[in-house]
mmCIF file of C-alpha atoms and ligand atoms in Angstrom:
data_model
loop_
_atom_site.group_PDB
_atom_site.id
_atom_site.type_symbol
_atom_site.label_atom_id
_atom_site.label_comp_id
_atom_site.label_asym_id
_atom_site.label_seq_id
_atom_site.Cartn_x
_atom_site.Cartn_y
_atom_site.Cartn_z
ATOM 1 C CA MET F 32 335.563 139.474 -2.909
ATOM 2 C CA GLU F 33 331.971 138.101 -2.504
ATOM 3 C CA ASN F 34 329.551 139.393 0.260
ATOM 4 C CA ILE F 35 327.822 136.348 1.339
ATOM 5 C CA LEU F 36 324.106 136.294 2.397
ATOM 6 C CA LEU F 37 322.332 133.076 4.101
ATOM 7 C CA LEU F 38 318.573 134.557 3.307
ATOM 8 C CA VAL F 39 315.946 132.701 5.803
ATOM 9 C CA HIS F 40 312.758 132.794 6.585
ATOM 10 C CA THR F 41 310.831 131.869 9.852
ATOM 11 C CA GLU F 42 309.053 128.932 10.242
ATOM 12 C CA ALA F 43 305.486 129.594 11.717
ATOM 13 C CA ASP F 44 306.624 128.805 15.673
ATOM 14 C CA GLY F 45 309.638 131.307 15.004
ATOM 15 C CA SER F 46 312.494 128.248 14.400
ATOM 16 C CA LEU F 47 314.060 127.798 11.340
ATOM 17 C CA ALA F 48 313.603 124.439 9.165
ATOM 18 C CA LYS F 49 315.850 121.908 8.317
ATOM 19 C CA SER F 50 315.954 123.356 4.629
ATOM 20 C CA ALA F 51 317.094 126.528 6.467
ATOM 21 C CA LEU F 52 319.744 124.356 7.977
ATOM 22 C CA GLU F 53 321.208 123.019 4.643
ATOM 23 C CA SER F 54 321.404 126.690 3.081
ATOM 24 C CA LEU F 55 323.144 127.473 6.621
ATOM 25 C CA GLN F 56 326.171 124.867 5.843
ATOM 26 C CA THR F 57 326.144 125.101 2.142
ATOM 27 C CA ALA F 58 327.025 129.305 2.969
ATOM 28 C CA GLN F 59 329.012 129.263 5.577
ATOM 29 C CA THR F 60 331.422 126.340 3.563
ATOM 30 C CA LEU F 61 331.064 128.258 0.129
ATOM 31 C CA ALA F 62 332.513 131.122 2.528
ATOM 32 C CA ALA F 63 335.419 128.995 3.836
ATOM 33 C CA ALA F 64 336.522 127.833 0.160
ATOM 34 C CA LEU F 65 336.615 131.765 -1.077
ATOM 35 C CA GLY F 66 338.133 132.922 2.053
ATOM 36 C CA THR F 67 335.994 135.744 2.165
ATOM 37 C CA ALA F 68 335.510 137.535 5.161
ATOM 38 C CA GLY F 69 332.888 135.737 6.343
ATOM 39 C CA PHE F 70 328.824 135.314 5.203
ATOM 40 C CA SER F 71 326.014 137.728 6.384
ATOM 41 C CA VAL F 72 322.061 136.122 7.545
ATOM 42 C CA GLY F 73 319.039 137.865 6.994
ATOM 43 C CA ILE F 74 315.886 136.715 8.576
ATOM 44 C CA VAL F 75 312.490 137.058 7.627
ATOM 45 C CA GLY F 76 309.353 136.585 9.854
ATOM 46 C CA GLU F 77 307.270 137.772 12.729
ATOM 47 C CA THR F 78 309.653 137.475 15.464
ATOM 48 C CA PHE F 79 313.268 137.110 14.440
ATOM 49 C CA GLN F 80 315.557 136.327 17.405
ATOM 50 C CA ALA F 81 314.488 133.070 18.293
ATOM 51 C CA ALA F 82 315.863 132.422 14.881
ATOM 52 C CA ALA F 83 318.987 133.630 15.495
ATOM 53 C CA ASN F 84 319.545 132.323 18.813
ATOM 54 C CA GLN F 85 319.514 129.079 17.246
ATOM 55 C CA ILE F 86 321.745 129.628 14.591
ATOM 56 C CA ALA F 87 323.599 132.144 17.221
ATOM 57 C CA SER F 88 327.376 129.904 17.049
ATOM 58 C CA CYS F 89 327.368 129.702 12.885
ATOM 59 C CA GLY F 90 330.183 132.229 12.338
ATOM 60 C CA ALA F 91 327.887 134.970 10.968
ATOM 61 C CA VAL F 92 329.486 138.414 10.469
ATOM 62 C CA LYS F 93 326.172 140.004 11.401
ATOM 63 C CA PHE F 94 322.666 139.170 11.997
ATOM 64 C CA LEU F 95 319.734 141.029 9.802
ATOM 65 C CA GLY F 96 315.946 140.551 10.134
ATOM 66 C CA VAL F 97 312.812 142.285 9.753
ATOM 67 C CA GLU F 98 310.027 141.075 11.404
ATOM 68 C CA GLY F 99 306.555 141.861 12.397
ATOM 69 C CA VAL F 100 302.532 140.915 11.587
ATOM 70 C CA ASP F 101 302.925 141.808 8.266
ATOM 71 C CA PHE F 102 306.053 139.643 7.323
ATOM 72 C CA ALA F 103 304.850 136.424 9.004
ATOM 73 C CA GLN F 104 302.668 134.809 6.318
ATOM 74 C CA SER F 105 303.936 133.999 2.612
ATOM 75 C CA ARG F 106 302.821 137.431 0.517
ATOM 76 C CA TYR F 107 305.048 137.987 -2.611
ATOM 77 C CA ALA F 108 304.914 142.432 -2.258
ATOM 78 C CA SER F 109 305.718 142.209 1.213
ATOM 79 C CA ASP F 110 308.587 139.051 1.103
ATOM 80 C CA ALA F 111 310.455 141.219 -1.648
ATOM 81 C CA ALA F 112 310.145 144.181 0.013
ATOM 82 C CA ALA F 113 311.596 142.845 2.881
ATOM 83 C CA VAL F 114 314.201 140.378 1.068
ATOM 84 C CA GLU F 115 315.143 143.532 -1.611
ATOM 85 C CA ALA F 116 316.010 145.503 2.281
ATOM 86 C CA ILE F 117 318.123 143.300 3.795
ATOM 87 C CA CYS F 118 320.816 142.210 0.714
ATOM 88 C CA LYS F 119 320.745 145.914 0.122
ATOM 89 C CA ILE F 120 322.148 146.682 3.153
ATOM 90 C CA ALA F 121 323.767 143.204 3.719
ATOM 91 C CA GLN F 122 325.667 144.976 -0.468
ATOM 92 C CA ALA F 123 325.332 141.282 -0.840
ATOM 93 C CA THR F 124 326.987 139.619 -4.277
ATOM 94 C CA LEU F 125 325.558 135.806 -3.609
ATOM 95 C CA VAL F 126 322.235 134.987 -1.749
ATOM 96 C CA ILE F 127 322.144 131.504 -0.452
ATOM 97 C CA ALA F 128 318.778 130.429 0.195
ATOM 98 C CA PRO F 129 316.824 127.223 0.789
ATOM 99 C CA ALA F 130 314.241 126.278 -1.741
ATOM 100 C CA THR F 131 311.254 126.339 0.017
ATOM 101 C CA SER F 132 308.134 127.656 -1.415
ATOM 102 C CA ARG F 133 308.007 131.038 -0.055
ATOM 103 C CA TRP F 134 311.173 131.906 -1.534
ATOM 104 C CA ASN F 135 310.677 129.872 -4.727
ATOM 105 C CA ARG F 136 307.919 132.377 -5.085
ATOM 106 C CA VAL F 137 309.390 135.986 -4.554
ATOM 107 C CA LEU F 138 313.166 135.867 -5.242
ATOM 108 C CA ALA F 139 312.841 135.812 -9.241
ATOM 109 C CA GLY F 140 311.733 138.904 -8.488
ATOM 110 C CA VAL F 141 313.876 140.420 -6.401
ATOM 111 C CA ALA F 142 316.788 139.491 -8.996
ATOM 112 C CA GLN F 143 314.561 141.195 -11.425
ATOM 113 C CA ARG F 144 314.550 144.289 -9.603
ATOM 114 C CA LEU F 145 318.124 144.663 -8.032
ATOM 115 C CA ASN F 146 319.646 143.694 -11.813
ATOM 116 C CA GLY F 147 320.779 140.417 -10.449
ATOM 117 C CA ARG F 148 320.372 136.590 -11.327
ATOM 118 C CA VAL F 149 318.928 133.459 -10.477
ATOM 119 C CA GLU F 150 319.406 130.237 -10.042
ATOM 120 C CA THR F 151 317.057 127.409 -9.078
ATOM 121 C CA HIS F 152 317.061 123.765 -7.797
ATOM 122 C CA VAL F 153 320.900 124.087 -7.154
ATOM 123 C CA THR F 154 322.387 120.923 -5.704
ATOM 124 C CA GLY F 155 326.320 122.096 -5.357
ATOM 125 C CA LEU F 156 328.170 125.145 -4.606
ATOM 126 C CA SER F 157 332.052 125.754 -5.085
ATOM 127 C CA GLY F 158 333.921 128.162 -4.642
ATOM 128 C CA GLU F 159 337.851 126.670 -6.400
ATOM 129 C CA ASN F 160 340.167 129.261 -6.987
ATOM 130 C CA GLY F 161 338.177 131.911 -5.618
ATOM 131 C CA VAL F 162 335.525 131.433 -8.820
ATOM 132 C CA VAL F 163 332.314 130.592 -7.179
ATOM 133 C CA SER F 164 330.445 127.502 -9.651
ATOM 134 C CA VAL F 165 326.795 125.988 -9.140
ATOM 135 C CA SER F 166 325.825 122.578 -9.668
ATOM 136 C CA ARG F 167 321.756 121.863 -11.407
ATOM 137 C CA TRP F 168 320.328 119.049 -13.059
ATOM 138 C CA TYR F 169 318.478 119.351 -16.533
ATOM 139 C CA TYR F 170 316.001 117.418 -18.123
ATOM 140 C CA ARG F 171 314.493 115.736 -15.518
ATOM 141 C CA GLN F 172 317.608 114.714 -13.122
ATOM 142 C CA ARG F 173 319.408 113.060 -16.851
ATOM 143 C CA MET F 174 322.278 116.056 -17.088
ATOM 144 C CA GLU F 175 324.258 117.852 -14.480
ATOM 145 C CA ALA F 176 325.423 121.131 -15.616
ATOM 146 C CA VAL F 177 327.685 123.790 -13.870
ATOM 147 C CA LEU F 178 327.478 126.999 -14.208
ATOM 148 C CA GLN F 179 329.757 130.233 -13.348
ATOM 149 C CA ARG F 180 328.531 133.463 -13.752
ATOM 150 C CA THR F 181 329.745 137.526 -13.788
ATOM 151 C CA GLN F 182 326.347 139.391 -13.456
ATOM 152 C CA ARG F 183 325.234 139.991 -9.296
ATOM 153 C CA PRO F 184 323.650 139.574 -6.568
ATOM 154 C CA TRP F 185 323.172 136.261 -7.823
ATOM 155 C CA PHE F 186 320.476 134.594 -6.159
ATOM 156 C CA LEU F 187 321.254 130.739 -5.332
ATOM 157 C CA LEU F 188 317.629 128.601 -4.740
ATOM 158 C CA VAL F 189 319.601 125.156 -2.884
ATOM 159 C CA ASP F 190 317.258 121.878 -2.646
ATOM 160 C CA PRO F 191 316.189 121.058 -0.070
ATOM 161 C CA GLY F 192 317.624 117.610 1.142
ATOM 162 C CA SER F 193 320.492 118.158 -1.184
ATOM 163 C CA GLN F 194 322.914 119.303 1.624
ATOM 164 C CA PRO F 195 323.885 118.849 4.945
ATOM 165 C CA ALA F 196 322.295 120.648 7.494
ATOM 166 C CA TRP F 197 324.000 122.386 10.032
ATOM 167 C CA GLN F 198 324.431 121.542 13.194
ATOM 168 C CA GLY F 199 325.510 124.028 16.176
ATOM 169 C CA GLU F 200 324.877 125.382 19.594
ATOM 170 C CA ALA F 201 322.092 128.037 20.042
ATOM 171 C CA GLY F 202 323.118 131.250 21.910
ATOM 172 C CA THR F 203 322.430 134.974 22.189
ATOM 173 C CA ALA F 204 322.463 136.378 18.735
ATOM 174 C CA SER F 205 322.791 140.244 18.227
ATOM 175 C CA VAL F 206 320.141 140.940 15.177
ATOM 176 C CA GLU F 207 320.373 144.666 12.879
ATOM 177 C CA ALA F 208 316.490 145.295 12.483
ATOM 178 C CA VAL F 209 315.919 146.282 9.768
ATOM 179 C CA ALA F 210 313.247 148.878 9.157
ATOM 180 C CA VAL F 211 310.954 148.180 6.032
ATOM 181 C CA SER F 212 307.669 150.229 5.637
ATOM 182 C CA LEU F 213 304.762 148.469 3.374
ATOM 183 C CA PRO F 214 301.993 150.938 1.294
ATOM 184 C CA GLU F 215 298.962 150.063 1.757
ATOM 185 C CA SER F 216 299.270 148.142 -1.529
ATOM 186 C CA SER F 217 301.397 145.798 -0.641
ATOM 187 C CA LYS F 218 299.175 144.619 2.543
ATOM 188 C CA ARG F 219 296.219 143.582 -0.235
ATOM 189 C CA THR F 220 296.951 140.042 0.230
ATOM 190 C CA THR F 221 296.015 137.957 3.288
ATOM 191 C CA VAL F 222 296.209 134.326 4.344
ATOM 192 C CA THR F 223 293.440 134.051 5.616
ATOM 193 C CA GLY F 224 293.866 130.353 6.824
ATOM 194 C CA VAL F 225 295.828 127.468 5.350
ATOM 195 C CA ARG F 226 294.257 123.648 4.698
ATOM 196 C CA ALA F 227 295.918 120.447 4.280
ATOM 197 C CA PRO F 228 295.880 116.917 4.623
ATOM 198 C CA SER F 229 296.261 115.432 8.245
ATOM 199 C CA ALA F 230 299.038 114.534 10.066
ATOM 200 C CA ASP F 231 298.306 110.889 8.725
ATOM 201 C CA ALA F 232 296.454 111.430 5.109
ATOM 202 C CA GLN F 233 299.933 113.533 3.930
ATOM 203 C CA THR F 234 302.187 110.414 3.083
ATOM 204 C CA ILE F 235 304.673 112.674 1.246
ATOM 205 C CA ARG F 236 307.634 113.384 3.891
ATOM 206 C CA PRO F 237 310.526 114.067 2.202
ATOM 207 C CA ASP F 238 313.128 114.223 5.314
ATOM 208 C CA ALA F 239 312.054 110.914 6.449
ATOM 209 C CA ASP F 240 314.420 108.094 5.987
ATOM 210 C CA LEU F 241 312.965 105.934 3.988
ATOM 211 C CA LEU F 242 311.417 105.929 0.526
ATOM 212 C CA PHE F 243 308.234 103.091 0.053
ATOM 213 C CA VAL F 244 307.340 102.643 -3.252
ATOM 214 C CA THR F 245 304.124 101.182 -4.213
ATOM 215 C CA GLY F 246 303.783 99.194 -8.385
ATOM 216 C CA ALA F 247 300.497 97.560 -9.536
ATOM 217 C CA GLY F 248 301.500 94.129 -9.059
ATOM 218 C CA TRP F 249 299.749 95.397 -4.936
ATOM 219 C CA THR F 250 296.280 95.288 -7.690
ATOM 220 C CA LYS F 251 297.559 92.246 -9.154
ATOM 221 C CA LYS F 252 296.070 88.701 -8.978
ATOM 222 C CA GLN F 253 297.502 86.910 -6.717
ATOM 223 C CA ALA F 254 299.110 83.378 -6.554
ATOM 224 C CA ASP F 255 295.285 82.152 -5.983
ATOM 225 C CA GLY F 256 294.054 84.325 -9.242
ATOM 226 C CA GLN F 257 292.893 86.689 -7.360
ATOM 227 C CA THR F 258 293.444 90.491 -6.576
ATOM 228 C CA HIS F 259 293.969 91.323 -2.755
ATOM 229 C CA VAL F 260 293.425 95.114 -2.544
ATOM 230 C CA PRO F 261 292.334 96.225 0.654
ATOM 231 C CA GLU F 262 294.609 94.125 2.293
ATOM 232 C CA ALA F 263 297.373 95.590 0.461
ATOM 233 C CA GLU F 264 295.869 99.274 1.213
ATOM 234 C CA LYS F 265 295.934 97.441 5.228
ATOM 235 C CA LEU F 266 299.702 96.592 5.079
ATOM 236 C CA ILE F 267 300.938 99.351 3.482
ATOM 237 C CA TYR F 268 299.168 102.072 5.180
ATOM 238 C CA ASN F 269 300.379 99.885 8.714
ATOM 239 C CA PHE F 270 303.913 100.292 7.112
ATOM 240 C CA LEU F 271 303.818 103.668 6.416
ATOM 241 C CA LYS F 272 302.227 104.543 10.410
ATOM 242 C CA LEU F 273 304.715 102.243 12.126
ATOM 243 C CA THR F 274 307.593 103.749 10.480
ATOM 244 C CA ARG F 275 306.595 107.068 9.124
ATOM 245 C CA ALA F 276 308.482 106.739 5.729
ATOM 246 C CA SER F 277 307.649 108.580 2.386
ATOM 247 C CA LEU F 278 304.837 107.187 -0.405
ATOM 248 C CA GLY F 279 306.088 107.213 -3.357
ATOM 249 C CA SER F 280 304.416 105.324 -6.302
ATOM 250 C CA SER F 281 304.741 103.720 -9.819
ATOM 251 C CA LYS F 282 303.448 105.526 -12.395
ATOM 252 C CA SER F 283 300.873 102.372 -13.500
ATOM 253 C CA LEU F 284 299.434 102.487 -9.733
ATOM 254 C CA VAL F 285 298.697 106.122 -9.565
ATOM 255 C CA ASP F 286 296.871 105.800 -13.308
ATOM 256 C CA LEU F 287 294.783 103.104 -12.038
ATOM 257 C CA GLY F 288 292.405 105.568 -10.528
ATOM 258 C CA GLY F 289 291.789 107.365 -13.463
ATOM 259 C CA GLU F 290 290.465 104.002 -15.082
ATOM 260 C CA GLY F 291 287.763 103.360 -12.351
ATOM 261 C CA GLN F 292 290.392 100.477 -11.125
ATOM 262 C CA ALA F 293 290.266 99.068 -7.021
ATOM 263 C CA VAL F 294 293.278 101.444 -6.449
ATOM 264 C CA ILE F 295 295.056 102.345 -3.141
ATOM 265 C CA SER F 296 293.028 104.548 -1.612
ATOM 266 C CA PHE F 297 295.258 107.389 -0.359
ATOM 267 C CA LEU F 298 297.474 107.587 -3.552
ATOM 268 C CA THR F 299 297.540 109.809 -5.992
ATOM 269 C CA HIS F 300 299.819 111.607 -8.994
ATOM 270 C CA LEU F 301 301.888 113.435 -6.299
ATOM 271 C CA ASN F 302 303.389 110.225 -4.939
ATOM 272 C CA GLN F 303 304.961 109.334 -8.484
ATOM 273 C CA ILE F 304 308.256 109.158 -8.653
ATOM 274 C CA GLY F 305 310.309 109.188 -12.388
ATOM 275 C CA GLN F 306 310.693 110.715 -15.360
ATOM 276 C CA THR F 307 307.489 112.302 -15.368
ATOM 277 C CA GLY F 308 307.345 112.364 -11.770
ATOM 278 C CA SER F 309 309.128 113.731 -8.624
ATOM 279 C CA THR F 310 313.182 112.180 -7.392
ATOM 280 C CA PRO F 311 313.299 112.587 -3.729
ATOM 281 C CA ARG F 312 316.093 112.538 -2.093
ATOM 282 C CA HIS F 313 316.084 109.784 0.723
ATOM 283 C CA PRO F 314 318.892 107.915 2.328
ATOM 284 C CA LYS F 315 317.204 104.658 1.650
ATOM 285 C CA GLY F 316 314.312 103.392 -0.359
ATOM 286 C CA LEU F 317 312.485 100.332 -0.785
ATOM 287 C CA SER F 318 309.982 98.981 -3.593
ATOM 288 C CA THR F 319 307.344 96.988 -3.282
ATOM 289 C CA CYS F 320 305.463 94.727 -6.344
ATOM 290 C CA CYS F 321 306.401 97.134 -8.702
ATOM 291 C CA HIS F 322 309.192 96.275 -12.217
ATOM 292 C CA GLY F 323 311.661 99.283 -12.302
ATOM 293 C CA GLU F 324 311.905 99.768 -15.680
ATOM 294 C CA GLU F 325 314.494 102.860 -16.703
ATOM 295 C CA PRO F 326 311.129 105.555 -16.379
ATOM 296 C CA HIS F 327 310.579 105.192 -13.174
ATOM 297 C CA ALA F 328 314.080 104.415 -11.543
ATOM 298 C CA VAL F 329 315.546 107.382 -13.315
ATOM 299 C CA GLY F 330 313.501 108.931 -9.947
ATOM 300 C CA TRP F 331 316.033 106.612 -7.810
ATOM 301 C CA ARG F 332 318.630 109.008 -8.911
ATOM 302 C CA PHE F 333 319.263 110.740 -5.459
ATOM 303 C CA ILE F 334 317.980 107.732 -3.228
ATOM 304 C CA LYS F 335 321.637 106.073 -1.731
ATOM 305 C CA GLU F 336 320.700 102.774 -0.342
ATOM 306 C CA ARG F 337 318.193 100.866 -2.993
ATOM 307 C CA ARG F 338 316.144 98.011 -2.195
ATOM 308 C CA ALA F 339 313.200 96.190 -3.875
ATOM 309 C CA ILE F 340 311.066 93.131 -3.541
ATOM 310 C CA SER F 341 309.189 91.373 -6.473
ATOM 311 C CA LEU F 342 308.136 88.354 -7.231
ATOM 312 C CA ASP F 343 310.186 88.748 -11.004
ATOM 313 C CA ALA F 344 313.631 87.564 -11.132
ATOM 314 C CA ASN F 345 314.425 89.247 -13.921
ATOM 315 C CA CYS F 346 312.676 92.796 -13.400
ATOM 316 C CA GLY F 347 314.188 95.693 -14.050
ATOM 317 C CA TRP F 348 316.244 95.985 -10.575
ATOM 318 C CA ALA F 349 317.921 92.830 -11.217
ATOM 319 C CA ARG F 350 319.664 94.315 -13.760
ATOM 320 C CA GLY F 351 321.623 96.964 -11.531
ATOM 321 C CA LYS F 352 319.039 99.147 -10.365
ATOM 322 C CA ALA F 353 319.047 98.004 -6.705
ATOM 323 C CA ASP F 354 321.676 96.807 -4.659
ATOM 324 C CA VAL F 355 319.310 94.595 -2.643
ATOM 325 C CA LEU F 356 316.871 92.166 -4.885
ATOM 326 C CA TYR F 357 314.771 90.170 -2.496
ATOM 327 C CA VAL F 358 312.169 87.770 -5.227
ATOM 328 C CA ALA F 359 309.291 87.351 -3.242
ATOM 329 C CA ASP F 360 306.040 88.126 -2.697
ATOM 330 C CA ALA F 361 305.413 91.678 -1.186
ATOM 331 C CA PHE F 362 302.424 90.801 0.635
ATOM 332 C CA ALA F 363 303.965 87.927 2.174
ATOM 333 C CA VAL F 364 307.456 90.267 3.125
ATOM 334 C CA MET F 365 305.507 93.221 4.511
ATOM 335 C CA ALA F 366 303.468 91.124 6.761
ATOM 336 C CA LYS F 367 306.556 89.546 8.712
ATOM 337 C CA VAL F 368 307.997 93.165 8.401
ATOM 338 C CA ASN F 369 305.334 94.942 10.242
ATOM 339 C CA GLU F 370 305.216 92.396 12.773
ATOM 340 C CA LEU F 371 308.831 93.267 13.686
ATOM 341 C CA VAL F 372 308.688 96.589 13.729
ATOM 342 C CA ALA F 373 305.416 96.777 15.584
ATOM 343 C CA ALA F 374 307.519 94.697 18.140
ATOM 344 C CA LYS F 375 310.186 96.523 18.173
HETATM 345 C C1 FAD K 649 307.225 108.198 -21.519
HETATM 346 C C2 FAD K 649 307.264 108.242 -20.329
HETATM 347 C C3 FAD K 649 307.257 108.031 -18.566
HETATM 348 C C4 FAD K 649 306.610 107.476 -18.179
HETATM 349 N N1 FAD K 649 307.524 107.925 -16.708
HETATM 350 C C5 FAD K 649 306.894 107.283 -15.511
HETATM 351 C C6 FAD K 649 307.523 107.382 -14.537
HETATM 352 O O1 FAD K 649 307.611 108.682 -13.809
HETATM 353 N N2 FAD K 649 306.879 106.703 -13.003
HETATM 354 C C7 FAD K 649 307.039 105.763 -13.110
HETATM 355 O O2 FAD K 649 306.564 104.880 -12.604
HETATM 356 N N3 FAD K 649 306.415 104.998 -14.679
HETATM 357 C C8 FAD K 649 306.941 105.967 -15.574
HETATM 358 N N4 FAD K 649 306.037 105.282 -16.831
HETATM 359 C C9 FAD K 649 305.675 104.207 -17.182
HETATM 360 C C10 FAD K 649 307.103 102.539 -16.788
HETATM 361 O O3 FAD K 649 307.428 102.304 -18.298
HETATM 362 C C11 FAD K 649 306.322 101.583 -16.403
HETATM 363 O O4 FAD K 649 305.260 101.684 -17.235
HETATM 364 C C12 FAD K 649 305.806 101.584 -15.229
HETATM 365 O O5 FAD K 649 306.568 101.788 -14.058
HETATM 366 C C13 FAD K 649 305.522 99.917 -14.442
HETATM 367 O O6 FAD K 649 304.640 100.174 -13.457
HETATM 368 P P1 FAD K 649 304.744 99.065 -12.586
HETATM 369 O O7 FAD K 649 306.139 98.761 -11.919
HETATM 370 O O8 FAD K 649 304.234 99.462 -11.100
HETATM 371 O O9 FAD K 649 303.713 97.708 -12.855
HETATM 372 P P2 FAD K 649 304.683 96.510 -13.690
HETATM 373 O O10 FAD K 649 305.387 96.868 -14.981
HETATM 374 O O11 FAD K 649 302.856 95.626 -13.805
HETATM 375 O O12 FAD K 649 304.662 95.826 -12.741
HETATM 376 C C14 FAD K 649 304.692 94.937 -11.412
HETATM 377 C C15 FAD K 649 305.500 94.458 -10.988
HETATM 378 O O13 FAD K 649 305.263 94.010 -9.705
HETATM 379 C C16 FAD K 649 305.265 92.068 -9.319
HETATM 380 N N5 FAD K 649 304.781 91.709 -8.269
HETATM 381 C C17 FAD K 649 303.063 91.449 -8.800
HETATM 382 N N6 FAD K 649 302.540 90.886 -7.981
HETATM 383 C C18 FAD K 649 303.912 91.105 -6.910
HETATM 384 C C19 FAD K 649 303.317 90.143 -5.250
HETATM 385 N N7 FAD K 649 302.620 90.152 -4.830
HETATM 386 N N8 FAD K 649 305.151 90.305 -4.343
HETATM 387 C C20 FAD K 649 306.207 90.957 -4.996
HETATM 388 N N9 FAD K 649 305.709 91.547 -6.742
HETATM 389 C C21 FAD K 649 304.745 91.884 -7.638
HETATM 390 C C22 FAD K 649 305.546 91.753 -10.437
HETATM 391 O O14 FAD K 649 306.198 90.580 -10.882
HETATM 392 C C23 FAD K 649 305.915 92.781 -11.851
HETATM 393 O O15 FAD K 649 307.338 92.851 -11.817
HETATM 394 C C24 FAD K 649 306.611 106.404 -17.945
HETATM 395 C C25 FAD K 649 306.566 105.726 -19.550
HETATM 396 C C26 FAD K 649 306.638 106.677 -20.336
HETATM 397 C C27 FAD K 649 306.188 105.747 -21.885
#
């Protein structure tokens, strides 16, 4: 019989992030499918009570927690010690955790310590006929594999956005505190601060409902024979500000910067979607001034509803890659869209 452990860490305010709730839903569903005696929850953070209360009604048989100032920050040595202690007490055979940067950094090492195995980028879990199967994609999301292993403990890092988030009532949970004593040597790394772009400059928003993609067309000569990059920049910026959509781009557009051409100033290679870019998971996507070539469109694999605005009625989007293609001038369409959204 499997012992399922959901492993989460708290955010700076002591709460659990959406990715943690997605892993919780996954653990709960798997426990039901396998018919195990429920699942345990392990929490690591500066304090664990608020996080445990947030999911008090999830039906976990046990809450285990490691807390203290040493566990507030993401640090390999202290996180690994905390996770190892929780896994041992829970006698976990399956450890389900959100693939956050904090857990991605540490769980492979803990799997090694416990003579277990780890799977990253898990996008699905099933427990048919008592057998645990894990899905993940390979080769830039082109092939999906279903894996099974006999080695335990098995650590499963679940890709954020790939599962529905658990929803339920908060309450009061009783948490068993797990003591972890850290040697001085494990405290050598200290996080002295975080440098991050301001909220407005941060255009990649994985939790946004909409992915807004810009293509090289925004920088091309338009009907009047001129380029209109400053105008394009303003339209895109205003749309993002009004809708809080996440900003994606084609490779051609982000590459232009390297060639010294006039570009959209807040775009970087991190915004690139596609074969050599990212494969985000937003419910909806709107592509603008982009041709929809295969190396780009492959990054849209997990976008559920796809729309595109292109002047070219024969572009890649028209060939089955988009649900709706507007053959129109994106400058005109987005100006009107911004006007309507602002009026709302
Ligand atoms: C190995 C390899 C890997 C690659 N990986 C990626 C990747 O990860 N991501 C990626 O994006 N690409 C990738 N590419 C490049 C890809 O093949 C395309 O070259 C690129 O996506 C084209 O970008 P684009 O559609 O923005 O530009 P273009 O092909 O220049 O298309 C611009 C489009 O804008 C339209 N347009 C112009 N003005 C307007 C207007 N006013 N209104 C509406 N539409 C307008 C035009 O009609 C045109 O369709 C890769 C290529 C290779 C060979």
